Amino acid sequence: MAIKVFLLDDHEVVRLGLQRLLEAEPDIEIVGDGATATEAIARIPAVRPDVALLDVRLPDGDGVTVCREIRSAMEDPPACLMLTSFSDDDALFAAIMAGAAGYLLKQIDGEDLVKAVRRLAVGDSLLDPAMTTKVLERLRHPAAPEDPRYAALTEQEKEILGLVAEGKTNRQIAQALYLAEKTVKNHVSAVLRKLHFERRTEAAIFAVEHAKNHPPT
């Protein structure tokens, strides 16, 4: 029996390209398509595909939500393959949590995409084990909520705060960022005011604790 596939992408050219690519294969049949999350959520249960290729970014939502909705609504949901133009850890995390079976960049070549559809149709997963491990670690050790005081800082103020935490003087910060020393002094004053601190030492401790709770990903 042919592998039944549903296509979701808000760009018609992309949908047509995917359709021609996949229907050129004797064992793959396109049973439906959509341009919005709303269309996909309504149509997928009716056509009951084996695999749903879902664009991550849509005009009225995202493919991750579609994946979650149809997996919740259908007794035998399709394997969801997320397609995106952007490498995004947060989107990957959300996709895995929604139950997606695969996550691929649209830069993938046609032959590999066909292989991916066939693998998902027989129950395989295309999620890199390292990706899954990263998500599990994030679940086990969730980051502390972002301090609203830190969120209120501008990007330059955050950079200056980091240099203050390294023990740099205003002059050293000015040299590092190619700013006037007086400008740096004004920025440091603004940082202290926004963080509700009076001393640089307090701000430095705050910066170190924030970095510990929110390591870069």
Backbone as CSV, one residue per row, in Angstrom:
resi,resn,N_x,N_y,N_z,CA_x,CA_y,CA_z,C_x,C_y,C_z
1,MET,0.835,-1.199,0.000,0.000,0.000,0.000,0.871,1.251,0.000
2,ALA,0.389,2.292,-0.662,1.149,3.541,-0.757,1.184,4.252,0.597
3,ILE,2.269,4.952,0.844,2.396,5.778,2.045,1.606,7.059,1.815
4,LYS,0.609,7.313,2.658,-0.237,8.495,2.501,0.388,9.674,3.245
5,VAL,0.542,10.801,2.542,1.238,11.968,3.091,0.352,13.208,2.999
6,PHE,0.383,14.011,4.067,-0.290,15.318,4.066,0.786,16.397,4.117
7,LEU,0.603,17.467,3.319,1.577,18.551,3.254,1.007,19.834,3.839
8,LEU,1.756,20.455,4.732,1.343,21.741,5.308,2.473,22.753,5.154
9,ASP,2.222,23.771,4.346,3.185,24.864,4.171,2.422,26.062,3.633
10,ASP,2.726,27.249,4.146,1.966,28.421,3.722,2.417,28.963,2.370
11,HIS,3.462,28.388,1.785,3.916,28.812,0.466,3.485,27.776,-0.580
12,GLU,2.656,28.206,-1.511,2.124,27.283,-2.520,3.235,26.653,-3.352
13,VAL,4.260,27.445,-3.673,5.365,26.924,-4.477,6.053,25.767,-3.756
14,VAL,6.217,25.906,-2.451,6.858,24.845,-1.665,5.983,23.594,-1.665
15,ARG,4.673,23.780,-1.460,3.758,22.630,-1.438,3.783,21.896,-2.781
16,LEU,3.735,22.659,-3.865,3.751,22.030,-5.188,5.061,21.289,-5.429
17,GLY,6.156,21.887,-4.971,7.453,21.233,-5.139,7.527,19.926,-4.364
18,LEU,7.047,19.951,-3.138,7.037,18.734,-2.322,6.124,17.679,-2.932
19,GLN,4.976,18.122,-3.427,4.023,17.185,-4.023,4.632,16.483,-5.233
20,ARG,5.272,17.257,-6.113,5.877,16.656,-7.310,7.010,15.703,-6.930
21,LEU,7.792,16.115,-5.955,8.902,15.278,-5.514,8.407,13.947,-4.973
22,LEU,7.422,14.005,-4.085,6.980,12.788,-3.411,6.109,11.907,-4.306
23,GLU,5.246,12.521,-5.119,4.365,11.713,-5.965,5.111,11.073,-7.131
24,ALA,6.362,11.485,-7.344,7.181,10.819,-8.360,7.601,9.428,-7.896
25,GLU,7.427,9.171,-6.597,7.771,7.869,-6.028,6.553,6.947,-6.100
26,PRO,6.723,5.719,-6.545,5.578,4.817,-6.730,4.886,4.401,-5.434
27,ASP,5.589,4.543,-4.318,5.009,4.077,-3.050,4.512,5.220,-2.163
28,ILE,4.408,6.440,-2.714,3.974,7.593,-1.911,2.799,8.283,-2.601
29,GLU,1.769,8.622,-1.810,0.583,9.295,-2.336,0.265,10.516,-1.475
30,ILE,0.074,11.680,-2.085,-0.325,12.881,-1.362,-1.846,12.859,-1.224
31,VAL,-2.332,12.835,0.013,-3.780,12.718,0.235,-4.414,14.040,0.646
32,GLY,-3.612,15.077,0.832,-4.167,16.367,1.195,-3.073,17.380,1.458
33,ASP,-3.460,18.654,1.494,-2.498,19.701,1.807,-3.230,20.888,2.402
34,GLY,-2.465,21.803,2.993,-3.034,23.000,3.593,-1.994,24.083,3.700
35,ALA,-2.488,25.323,3.874,-1.590,26.470,3.979,-1.591,27.077,5.367
36,THR,-2.539,26.664,6.211,-2.643,27.229,7.564,-2.814,26.124,8.589
37,ALA,-2.560,26.469,9.836,-2.745,25.518,10.924,-4.206,25.092,11.017
38,THR,-5.103,26.036,10.842,-6.540,25.742,10.932,-6.954,24.718,9.891
39,GLU,-6.478,24.892,8.650,-6.808,23.938,7.589,-6.265,22.551,7.916
40,ALA,-5.047,22.498,8.407,-4.423,21.205,8.693,-5.165,20.463,9.802
41,ILE,-5.503,21.171,10.864,-6.190,20.532,11.988,-7.548,19.994,11.554
42,ALA,-8.199,20.679,10.601,-9.504,20.226,10.113,-9.382,19.079,9.119
43,ARG,-8.365,19.105,8.262,-8.278,18.144,7.159,-7.555,16.842,7.496
44,ILE,-6.547,16.905,8.335,-5.740,15.707,8.592,-6.563,14.546,9.148
45,PRO,-7.444,14.753,10.138,-8.235,13.613,10.620,-9.124,13.004,9.544
46,ALA,-9.539,13.813,8.568,-10.435,13.312,7.523,-9.707,12.428,6.516
47,VAL,-8.464,12.766,6.186,-7.738,12.002,5.155,-6.834,10.924,5.752
48,ARG,-6.593,10.977,7.054,-5.841,9.955,7.799,-4.524,9.563,7.102
49,PRO,-3.589,10.512,7.022,-2.296,10.194,6.394,-1.426,9.340,7.312
50,ASP,-0.422,8.717,6.724,0.573,7.993,7.520,1.640,8.944,8.042
51,VAL,1.939,9.960,7.223,2.973,10.945,7.565,2.428,12.336,7.265
52,ALA,2.653,13.271,8.182,2.276,14.670,7.961,3.538,15.514,7.950
53,LEU,3.809,16.180,6.821,4.942,17.105,6.726,4.435,18.483,7.110
54,LEU,4.925,19.001,8.225,4.372,20.224,8.802,5.417,21.336,8.850
55,ASP,5.096,22.462,8.219,5.956,23.642,8.307,5.894,24.167,9.742
56,VAL,7.024,24.537,10.315,7.045,25.010,11.694,6.370,26.373,11.822
57,ARG,6.655,27.288,10.899,6.125,28.650,11.005,4.976,28.854,10.030
58,LEU,3.824,29.254,10.570,2.628,29.432,9.762,1.981,30.774,10.071
59,PRO,1.181,31.298,9.152,0.582,32.617,9.390,-0.379,32.671,10.567
60,ASP,-1.003,31.538,10.894,-1.979,31.540,11.993,-1.562,30.649,13.153
61,GLY,-0.279,30.346,13.235,0.178,29.479,14.324,1.482,28.809,13.954
62,ASP,1.591,27.522,14.263,2.818,26.797,13.938,2.532,25.310,13.815
63,GLY,3.433,24.626,13.111,3.274,23.199,12.898,3.355,22.385,14.172
64,VAL,4.055,22.895,15.163,4.157,22.175,16.437,2.775,22.060,17.090
65,THR,2.019,23.146,17.050,0.664,23.115,17.602,-0.217,22.146,16.819
66,VAL,-0.077,22.135,15.490,-0.834,21.197,14.665,-0.510,19.766,15.075
67,CYS,0.772,19.478,15.242,1.201,18.141,15.660,0.551,17.753,16.982
68,ARG,0.612,18.653,17.931,0.040,18.379,19.252,-1.472,18.152,19.170
69,GLU,-2.152,18.993,18.393,-3.608,18.904,18.282,-4.054,17.599,17.633
70,ILE,-3.420,17.225,16.532,-3.879,16.018,15.844,-3.495,14.756,16.614
71,ARG,-2.385,14.793,17.322,-2.020,13.635,18.139,-2.997,13.466,19.298
72,SER,-3.538,14.575,19.759,-4.517,14.515,20.838,-5.888,14.092,20.322
73,ALA,-6.232,14.495,19.100,-7.573,14.254,18.571,-7.732,12.898,17.889
74,MET,-6.651,12.354,17.339,-6.760,11.121,16.549,-6.300,9.896,17.330
75,GLU,-7.031,8.804,17.160,-6.664,7.551,17.824,-5.392,6.971,17.215
76,ASP,-5.235,7.125,15.896,-4.046,6.622,15.205,-3.450,7.769,14.388
77,PRO,-2.776,8.716,15.052,-2.292,9.916,14.359,-1.127,9.602,13.428
78,PRO,-0.899,10.460,12.451,0.251,10.267,11.552,1.555,10.594,12.260
79,ALA,2.641,10.105,11.707,3.961,10.531,12.173,4.177,11.954,11.677
80,CYS,4.524,12.849,12.578,4.689,14.261,12.218,6.153,14.569,11.935
81,LEU,6.417,15.060,10.748,7.760,15.462,10.352,7.790,16.979,10.222
82,MET,8.503,17.638,11.116,8.564,19.095,11.118,9.603,19.565,10.111
83,LEU,9.201,20.513,9.269,10.114,21.102,8.288,10.271,22.585,8.594
84,THR,11.499,23.053,8.630,11.735,24.462,8.953,12.937,24.997,8.198
85,SER,12.938,26.286,7.992,14.083,26.935,7.343,15.125,27.368,8.357
86,PHE,14.776,27.268,9.662,15.638,27.808,10.699,15.992,26.740,11.732
87,SER,17.253,26.721,12.141,17.686,25.854,13.228,17.387,26.573,14.541
88,ASP,16.459,26.043,15.310,15.956,26.742,16.492,15.773,25.737,17.621
89,ASP,16.602,25.847,18.674,16.533,24.905,19.786,15.170,24.917,20.467
90,ASP,14.576,26.103,20.616,13.279,26.185,21.276,12.203,25.485,20.453
91,ALA,12.239,25.660,19.134,11.265,25.000,18.266,11.476,23.487,18.296
92,LEU,12.729,23.054,18.315,13.028,21.630,18.400,12.491,21.063,19.708
93,PHE,12.740,21.767,20.802,12.249,21.345,22.106,10.731,21.196,22.080
94,ALA,10.044,22.204,21.539,8.586,22.177,21.476,8.096,21.036,20.599
95,ALA,8.803,20.771,19.487,8.402,19.701,18.576,8.495,18.335,19.248
96,ILE,9.579,18.107,19.961,9.744,16.829,20.656,8.683,16.668,21.733
97,MET,8.402,17.752,22.465,7.377,17.702,23.501,5.989,17.447,22.913
98,ALA,5.771,17.891,21.667,4.475,17.697,21.014,4.333,16.297,20.423
99,GLY,5.427,15.538,20.415,5.361,14.171,19.908,5.791,14.003,18.467
100,ALA,6.489,14.995,17.908,6.957,14.885,16.523,7.942,13.729,16.390
101,ALA,7.906,13.085,15.236,8.803,11.953,14.996,10.068,12.364,14.258
102,GLY,10.067,13.583,13.710,11.239,14.040,12.990,11.268,15.548,12.895
103,TYR,12.462,16.095,12.678,12.651,17.546,12.614,13.775,17.796,11.628
104,LEU,13.429,18.358,10.466,14.427,18.542,9.417,14.431,19.977,8.897
105,LEU,15.592,20.433,8.465,15.695,21.722,7.806,15.291,21.569,6.343
106,LYS,14.663,22.610,5.782,14.199,22.548,4.405,15.349,22.470,3.401
107,GLN,16.564,22.688,3.873,17.718,22.584,2.981,18.034,21.129,2.616
108,ILE,17.325,20.179,3.235,17.562,18.765,2.951,17.334,18.492,1.465
109,ASP,18.118,17.568,0.880,17.908,17.284,-0.542,16.737,16.317,-0.712
110,GLY,16.206,16.278,-1.931,14.988,15.518,-2.196,15.088,14.044,-1.855
111,GLU,16.203,13.419,-2.198,16.365,11.990,-1.943,16.299,11.684,-0.450
112,ASP,16.936,12.532,0.354,16.921,12.306,1.797,15.526,12.531,2.381
113,LEU,14.783,13.480,1.824,13.425,13.707,2.310,12.545,12.489,2.018
114,VAL,12.663,11.919,0.836,11.897,10.717,0.492,12.241,9.587,1.457
115,LYS,13.532,9.416,1.738,13.956,8.373,2.688,13.360,8.642,4.067
116,ALA,13.309,9.932,4.464,12.760,10.285,5.772,11.285,9.912,5.859
117,VAL,10.531,10.192,4.805,9.107,9.851,4.794,8.933,8.340,4.923
118,ARG,9.718,7.589,4.212,9.610,6.121,4.276,9.961,5.600,5.664
119,ARG,10.974,6.194,6.274,11.364,5.743,7.619,10.270,6.034,8.630
120,LEU,9.687,7.224,8.555,8.628,7.566,9.500,7.393,6.692,9.302
121,ALA,7.127,6.317,8.056,5.945,5.507,7.752,6.020,4.125,8.405
122,VAL,7.231,3.637,8.667,7.366,2.317,9.305,7.653,2.436,10.797
123,GLY,7.502,3.661,11.325,7.617,3.833,12.769,8.962,4.274,13.288
124,ASP,9.918,4.571,12.404,11.219,5.057,12.866,11.125,6.513,13.326
125,SER,12.133,6.934,14.080,12.239,8.330,14.493,13.451,8.950,13.826
126,LEU,13.309,10.217,13.437,14.429,10.928,12.821,15.070,11.915,13.782
127,LEU,14.713,11.834,15.033,15.267,12.762,16.009,16.639,12.284,16.440
128,ASP,17.607,13.151,16.321,18.970,12.846,16.737,18.963,12.522,18.226
129,PRO,19.559,11.398,18.637,19.601,11.050,20.069,20.166,12.172,20.927
130,ALA,21.143,12.915,20.392,21.734,14.025,21.149,20.693,15.112,21.384
131,MET,19.819,15.338,20.390,18.760,16.332,20.550,17.800,15.904,21.653
132,THR,17.402,14.632,21.607,16.467,14.118,22.607,17.073,14.206,23.998
133,THR,18.356,13.867,24.116,19.034,13.958,25.408,19.020,15.388,25.927
134,LYS,19.241,16.330,25.027,19.252,17.740,25.406,17.893,18.165,25.959
135,VAL,16.829,17.679,25.328,15.484,18.011,25.788,15.218,17.390,27.148
136,LEU,15.619,16.127,27.323,15.409,15.468,28.611,16.159,16.189,29.729
137,GLU,17.377,16.645,29.436,18.140,17.393,30.429,17.428,18.695,30.782
138,ARG,16.840,19.321,29.779,16.118,20.576,30.016,14.899,20.334,30.896
139,LEU,14.275,19.151,30.748,13.121,18.816,31.583,13.550,18.508,33.019
140,ARG,14.665,17.810,33.131,15.141,17.439,34.474,15.690,18.635,35.237
141,HIS,16.319,19.560,34.499,16.955,20.715,35.139,16.473,22.000,34.489
142,PRO,15.210,22.333,34.687,14.691,23.556,34.066,15.416,24.790,34.581
143,ALA,15.613,25.753,33.705,16.260,26.993,34.111,15.359,27.774,35.052
144,ALA,15.975,28.500,35.958,15.185,29.345,36.854,14.493,30.419,36.026
145,PRO,13.330,30.870,36.482,12.622,31.914,35.723,13.506,33.151,35.553
146,GLU,13.396,33.749,34.387,14.178,34.951,34.115,13.797,36.063,35.077
147,ASP,14.804,36.651,35.721,14.546,37.761,36.633,14.064,38.962,35.822
148,PRO,12.896,39.516,36.138,12.382,40.643,35.350,13.319,41.845,35.362
149,ARG,14.148,41.971,36.405,15.107,43.079,36.438,16.140,42.917,35.340
150,TYR,16.592,41.675,35.118,17.578,41.430,34.066,16.943,41.643,32.692
151,ALA,15.703,41.197,32.566,15.006,41.344,31.287,14.805,42.810,30.920
152,ALA,14.795,43.692,31.940,14.573,45.116,31.686,15.815,45.823,31.153
153,LEU,16.965,45.158,31.226,18.207,45.761,30.738,18.269,45.719,29.213
154,THR,18.898,46.712,28.625,19.144,46.684,27.186,20.287,45.711,26.919
155,GLU,20.477,45.354,25.641,21.560,44.425,25.305,22.915,44.997,25.700
156,GLN,23.110,46.300,25.491,24.388,46.901,25.860,24.568,46.905,27.373
157,GLU,23.482,47.157,28.104,23.573,47.138,29.573,23.902,45.740,30.074
158,LYS,23.359,44.727,29.424,23.679,43.343,29.812,25.159,43.047,29.565
159,GLU,25.659,43.552,28.454,27.073,43.344,28.134,27.958,44.043,29.154
160,ILE,27.576,45.245,29.524,28.347,45.993,30.524,28.266,45.309,31.875
161,LEU,27.098,44.786,32.230,26.953,44.063,33.492,27.899,42.868,33.529
162,GLY,28.000,42.160,32.406,28.904,41.015,32.346,30.352,41.424,32.569
163,LEU,30.740,42.581,32.027,32.113,43.056,32.217,32.345,43.536,33.648
164,VAL,31.298,44.114,34.247,31.392,44.495,35.661,31.627,43.246,36.502
165,ALA,30.914,42.154,36.152,31.066,40.899,36.900,32.475,40.327,36.759
166,GLU,33.159,40.675,35.651,34.539,40.225,35.460,35.528,41.101,36.219
167,GLY,35.014,42.129,36.907,35.871,42.996,37.707,36.508,44.135,36.947
168,LYS,36.021,44.430,35.755,36.620,45.493,34.948,36.160,46.874,35.440
169,THR,37.039,47.825,35.331,36.725,49.204,35.697,35.961,49.870,34.547
170,ASN,35.411,51.053,34.822,34.716,51.785,33.761,35.642,52.068,32.586
171,ARG,36.898,52.403,32.887,37.850,52.699,31.814,38.107,51.463,30.964
172,GLN,38.277,50.315,31.618,38.521,49.075,30.881,37.309,48.687,30.030
173,ILE,36.103,48.901,30.591,34.873,48.599,29.843,34.774,49.523,28.639
174,ALA,35.101,50.787,28.844,35.050,51.766,27.754,35.991,51.350,26.626
175,GLN,37.187,50.884,26.988,38.148,50.458,25.979,37.663,49.205,25.242
176,ALA,37.051,48.282,25.993,36.588,47.024,25.397,35.427,47.245,24.433
177,LEU,34.560,48.202,24.759,33.355,48.428,23.949,33.454,49.653,23.043
178,TYR,34.621,50.303,23.060,34.847,51.497,22.235,33.818,52.590,22.560
179,LEU,33.644,52.820,23.856,32.718,53.851,24.325,33.490,54.887,25.138
180,ALA,32.897,56.058,25.316,33.491,57.053,26.209,33.309,56.583,27.645
181,GLU,34.297,56.893,28.475,34.227,56.454,29.876,32.990,57.028,30.564
182,LYS,32.635,58.265,30.235,31.453,58.876,30.831,30.188,58.122,30.422
183,THR,30.165,57.652,29.172,29.013,56.875,28.695,28.883,55.582,29.478
184,VAL,30.004,54.924,29.710,29.989,53.684,30.487,29.495,53.956,31.906
185,LYS,29.979,55.059,32.504,29.550,55.410,33.858,28.041,55.591,33.910
186,ASN,27.477,56.234,32.890,26.029,56.428,32.850,25.297,55.097,32.701
187,HIS,25.856,54.199,31.877,25.241,52.879,31.699,25.277,52.078,33.005
188,VAL,26.413,52.124,33.697,26.526,51.389,34.968,25.511,51.921,35.975
189,SER,25.352,53.235,36.015,24.354,53.826,36.919,22.950,53.342,36.569
190,ALA,22.663,53.250,35.264,21.356,52.773,34.821,21.147,51.310,35.201
191,VAL,22.209,50.517,35.063,22.132,49.099,35.438,21.835,48.958,36.927
192,LEU,22.568,49.694,37.754,22.356,49.625,39.201,20.933,50.052,39.550
193,ARG,20.460,51.089,38.878,19.107,51.578,39.158,18.059,50.528,38.787
194,LYS,18.206,49.917,37.625,17.229,48.918,37.169,17.261,47.644,38.028
195,LEU,18.442,47.313,38.533,18.568,46.109,39.362,18.277,46.386,40.835
196,HIS,18.075,47.664,41.155,17.800,48.085,42.538,18.979,47.790,43.467
197,PHE,20.188,48.050,42.962,21.391,47.899,43.758,22.066,49.260,43.910
198,GLU,22.894,49.361,44.956,23.652,50.589,45.170,25.117,50.425,44.826
199,ARG,25.623,49.188,44.895,27.048,48.960,44.703,27.313,48.015,43.530
200,ARG,28.452,48.238,42.882,28.852,47.389,41.762,29.001,45.936,42.189
201,THR,29.483,45.722,43.414,29.689,44.352,43.896,28.389,43.569,43.887
202,GLU,27.295,44.218,44.301,25.993,43.556,44.307,25.574,43.170,42.887
203,ALA,25.822,44.087,41.943,25.479,43.817,40.550,26.318,42.667,39.998
204,ALA,27.587,42.627,40.377,28.471,41.566,39.904,28.010,40.201,40.410
205,ILE,27.633,40.137,41.680,27.139,38.874,42.257,25.864,38.441,41.538
206,PHE,24.993,39.415,41.301,23.736,39.139,40.591,24.037,38.557,39.208
207,ALA,24.995,39.144,38.491,25.335,38.687,37.145,25.864,37.260,37.155
208,VAL,26.703,36.937,38.128,27.262,35.588,38.240,26.157,34.580,38.515
209,GLU,25.245,34.915,39.429,24.138,34.006,39.756,23.224,33.818,38.551
210,HIS,22.981,34.891,37.814,22.124,34.790,36.627,22.760,33.887,35.584
211,ALA,24.061,34.043,35.367,24.763,33.204,34.397,24.744,31.740,34.806
212,LYS,24.798,31.475,36.095,24.778,30.101,36.602,23.415,29.449,36.336
213,ASN,22.335,30.240,36.511,20.988,29.702,36.340,20.514,29.707,34.906
214,HIS,21.178,30.513,34.052,20.772,30.609,32.650,21.988,30.480,31.749
215,PRO,22.595,29.274,31.726,23.785,29.087,30.881,23.401,29.208,29.411
216,PRO,24.327,29.683,28.563,24.029,29.777,27.131,23.791,28.403,26.528
217,THR,22.833,28.316,25.551,22.517,27.024,24.939,23.227,26.903,23.608
